[in-house]
Protein backbone atom coordinates (compact mmCIF):
# COMPACT_ATOMS: atom_id res chain seq x y z
CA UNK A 1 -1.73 -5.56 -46.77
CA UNK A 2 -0.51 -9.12 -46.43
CA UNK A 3 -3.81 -10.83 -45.43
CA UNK A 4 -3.36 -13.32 -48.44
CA UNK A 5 -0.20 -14.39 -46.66
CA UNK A 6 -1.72 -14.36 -43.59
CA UNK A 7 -4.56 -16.87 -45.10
CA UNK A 8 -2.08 -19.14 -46.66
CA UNK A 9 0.24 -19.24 -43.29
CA UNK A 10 -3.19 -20.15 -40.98
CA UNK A 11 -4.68 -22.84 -43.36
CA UNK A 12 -1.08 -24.88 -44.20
CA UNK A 13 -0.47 -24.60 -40.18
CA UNK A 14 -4.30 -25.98 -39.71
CA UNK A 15 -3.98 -29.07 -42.39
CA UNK A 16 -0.07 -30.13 -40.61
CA UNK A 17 -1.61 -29.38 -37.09
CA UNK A 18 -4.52 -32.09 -38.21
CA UNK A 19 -2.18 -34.17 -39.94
CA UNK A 20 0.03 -34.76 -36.96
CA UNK A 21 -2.83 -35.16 -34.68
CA UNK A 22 -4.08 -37.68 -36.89
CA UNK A 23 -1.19 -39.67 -36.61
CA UNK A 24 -0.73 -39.84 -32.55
CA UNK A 25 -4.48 -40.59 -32.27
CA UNK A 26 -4.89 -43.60 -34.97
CA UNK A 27 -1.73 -44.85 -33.00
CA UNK A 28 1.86 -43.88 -34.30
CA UNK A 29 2.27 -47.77 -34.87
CA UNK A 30 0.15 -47.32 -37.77
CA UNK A 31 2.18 -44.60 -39.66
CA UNK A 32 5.49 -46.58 -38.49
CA UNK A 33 4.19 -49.24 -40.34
CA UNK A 34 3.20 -47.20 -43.46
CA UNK A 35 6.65 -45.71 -43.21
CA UNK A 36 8.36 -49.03 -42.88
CA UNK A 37 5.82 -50.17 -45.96
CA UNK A 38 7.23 -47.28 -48.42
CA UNK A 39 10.91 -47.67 -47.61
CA UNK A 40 11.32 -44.83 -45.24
CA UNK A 41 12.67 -45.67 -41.49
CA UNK A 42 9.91 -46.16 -38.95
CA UNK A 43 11.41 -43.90 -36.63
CA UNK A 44 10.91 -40.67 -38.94
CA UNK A 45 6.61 -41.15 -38.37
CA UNK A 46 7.65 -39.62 -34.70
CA UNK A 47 9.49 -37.13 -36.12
CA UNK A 48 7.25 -36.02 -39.01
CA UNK A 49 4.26 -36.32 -36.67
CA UNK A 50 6.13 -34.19 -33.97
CA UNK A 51 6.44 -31.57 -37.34
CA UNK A 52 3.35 -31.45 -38.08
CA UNK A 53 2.28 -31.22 -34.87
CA UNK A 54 4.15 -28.61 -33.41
CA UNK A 55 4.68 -27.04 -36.72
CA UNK A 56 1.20 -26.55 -37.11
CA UNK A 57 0.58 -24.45 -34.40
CA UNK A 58 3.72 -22.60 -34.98
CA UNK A 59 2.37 -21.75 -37.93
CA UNK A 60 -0.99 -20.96 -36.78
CA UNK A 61 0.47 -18.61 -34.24
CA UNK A 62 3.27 -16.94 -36.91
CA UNK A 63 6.17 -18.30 -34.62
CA UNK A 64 9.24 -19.29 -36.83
CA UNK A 65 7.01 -19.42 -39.83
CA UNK A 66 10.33 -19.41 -42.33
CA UNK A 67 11.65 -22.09 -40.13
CA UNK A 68 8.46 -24.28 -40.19
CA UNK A 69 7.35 -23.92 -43.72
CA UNK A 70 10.81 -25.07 -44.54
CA UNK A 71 10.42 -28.08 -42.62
CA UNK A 72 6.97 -29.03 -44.58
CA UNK A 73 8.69 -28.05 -47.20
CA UNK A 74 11.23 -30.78 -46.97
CA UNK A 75 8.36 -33.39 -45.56
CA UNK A 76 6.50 -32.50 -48.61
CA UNK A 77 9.19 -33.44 -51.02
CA UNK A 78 10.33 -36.50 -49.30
CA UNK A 79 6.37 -37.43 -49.32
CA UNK A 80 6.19 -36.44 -53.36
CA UNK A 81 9.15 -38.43 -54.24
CA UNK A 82 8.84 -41.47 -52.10
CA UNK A 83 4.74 -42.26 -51.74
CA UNK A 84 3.14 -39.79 -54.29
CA UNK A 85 4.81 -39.77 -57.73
CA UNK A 86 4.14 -42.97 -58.47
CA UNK A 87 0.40 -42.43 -58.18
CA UNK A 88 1.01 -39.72 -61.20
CA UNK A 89 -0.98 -36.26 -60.21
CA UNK A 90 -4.22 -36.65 -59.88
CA UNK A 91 -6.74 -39.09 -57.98
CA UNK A 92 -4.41 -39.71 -55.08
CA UNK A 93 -1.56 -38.24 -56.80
CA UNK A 94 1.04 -35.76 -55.82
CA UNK A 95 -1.71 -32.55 -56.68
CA UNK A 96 -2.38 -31.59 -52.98
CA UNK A 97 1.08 -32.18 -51.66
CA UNK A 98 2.23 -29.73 -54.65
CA UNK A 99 0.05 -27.01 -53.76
CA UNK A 100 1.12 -27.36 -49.82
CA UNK A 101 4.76 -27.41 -51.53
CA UNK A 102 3.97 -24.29 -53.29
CA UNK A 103 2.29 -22.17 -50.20
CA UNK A 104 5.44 -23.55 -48.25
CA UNK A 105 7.73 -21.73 -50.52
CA UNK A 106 5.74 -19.00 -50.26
CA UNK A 107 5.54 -18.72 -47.23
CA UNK A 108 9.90 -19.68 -46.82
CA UNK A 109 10.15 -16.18 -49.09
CA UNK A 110 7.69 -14.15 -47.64
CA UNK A 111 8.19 -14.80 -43.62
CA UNK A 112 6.52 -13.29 -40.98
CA UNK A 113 3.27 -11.17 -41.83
CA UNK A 114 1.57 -8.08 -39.43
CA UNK A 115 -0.58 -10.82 -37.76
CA UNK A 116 1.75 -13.12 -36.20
CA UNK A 117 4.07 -13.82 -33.16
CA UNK A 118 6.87 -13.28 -35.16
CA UNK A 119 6.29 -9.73 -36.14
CA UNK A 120 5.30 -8.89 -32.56
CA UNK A 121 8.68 -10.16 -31.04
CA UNK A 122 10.67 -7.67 -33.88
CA UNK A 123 8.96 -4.96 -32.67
CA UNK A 124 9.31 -5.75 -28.70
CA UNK A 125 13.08 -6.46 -29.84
């Protein structure tokens, strides 16, 4: 059975879902600033927020999990190679954002598992 993918889908849609909501509730003018602050446009905080955000509880619910995870996917590397690689690995490093990079990909080749929306709307289909 697929329950490992299952795991991995539900946990990387629960750390985006909190990461986005972090973002709208410490006040979006905050990560706009940090984004400004590293060189990327202020504007994309709204979008990544809105991706992690809605993303999350895509992902939570197995709706357009390929879809989604490539999405983080793409946040994670523009995080890696504009904040995190400069830090090196560890202690505030790129680690975390590697593994979420890594269950991303995973999750881009696997796609929809028994226990999600997804696999329910082939089979109504």
């Amino acid at each position: 059975m697929q329950i490992g993918t299952v795991i991995l889908r539900v946990i990387l849609g629960l750390i985006f879902f909190i990461h986005g909501v972090v973002k709208f509730q410490g006040g979006i003018g905050n990560t706009v600033g940090f984004f400004d602050s590293a060189g990327i446009p202020g504007f994309m905080a709204y979008i990544v927020g809105g991706i992690e955000l809605i993303g999350g509880i895509a992902l939570l619910l197995g709706l357009g999990t390929r879809i989604i995870a490539a999405l983080f996917a793409i946040i994670l590397l523009g995080a890696i190679f504009t904040v995190k690689l400069s830090a090196g690995f560890l202690n505030g490093g790129y680690e975390f954002e590697l593994v979420l990079l890594a269950v991303s990909i995973h999750l881009i080749l696997t796609g929809k598992t028994p226990y999600s929306v997804d696999s329910k709307l082939k089979a109504a289909s």
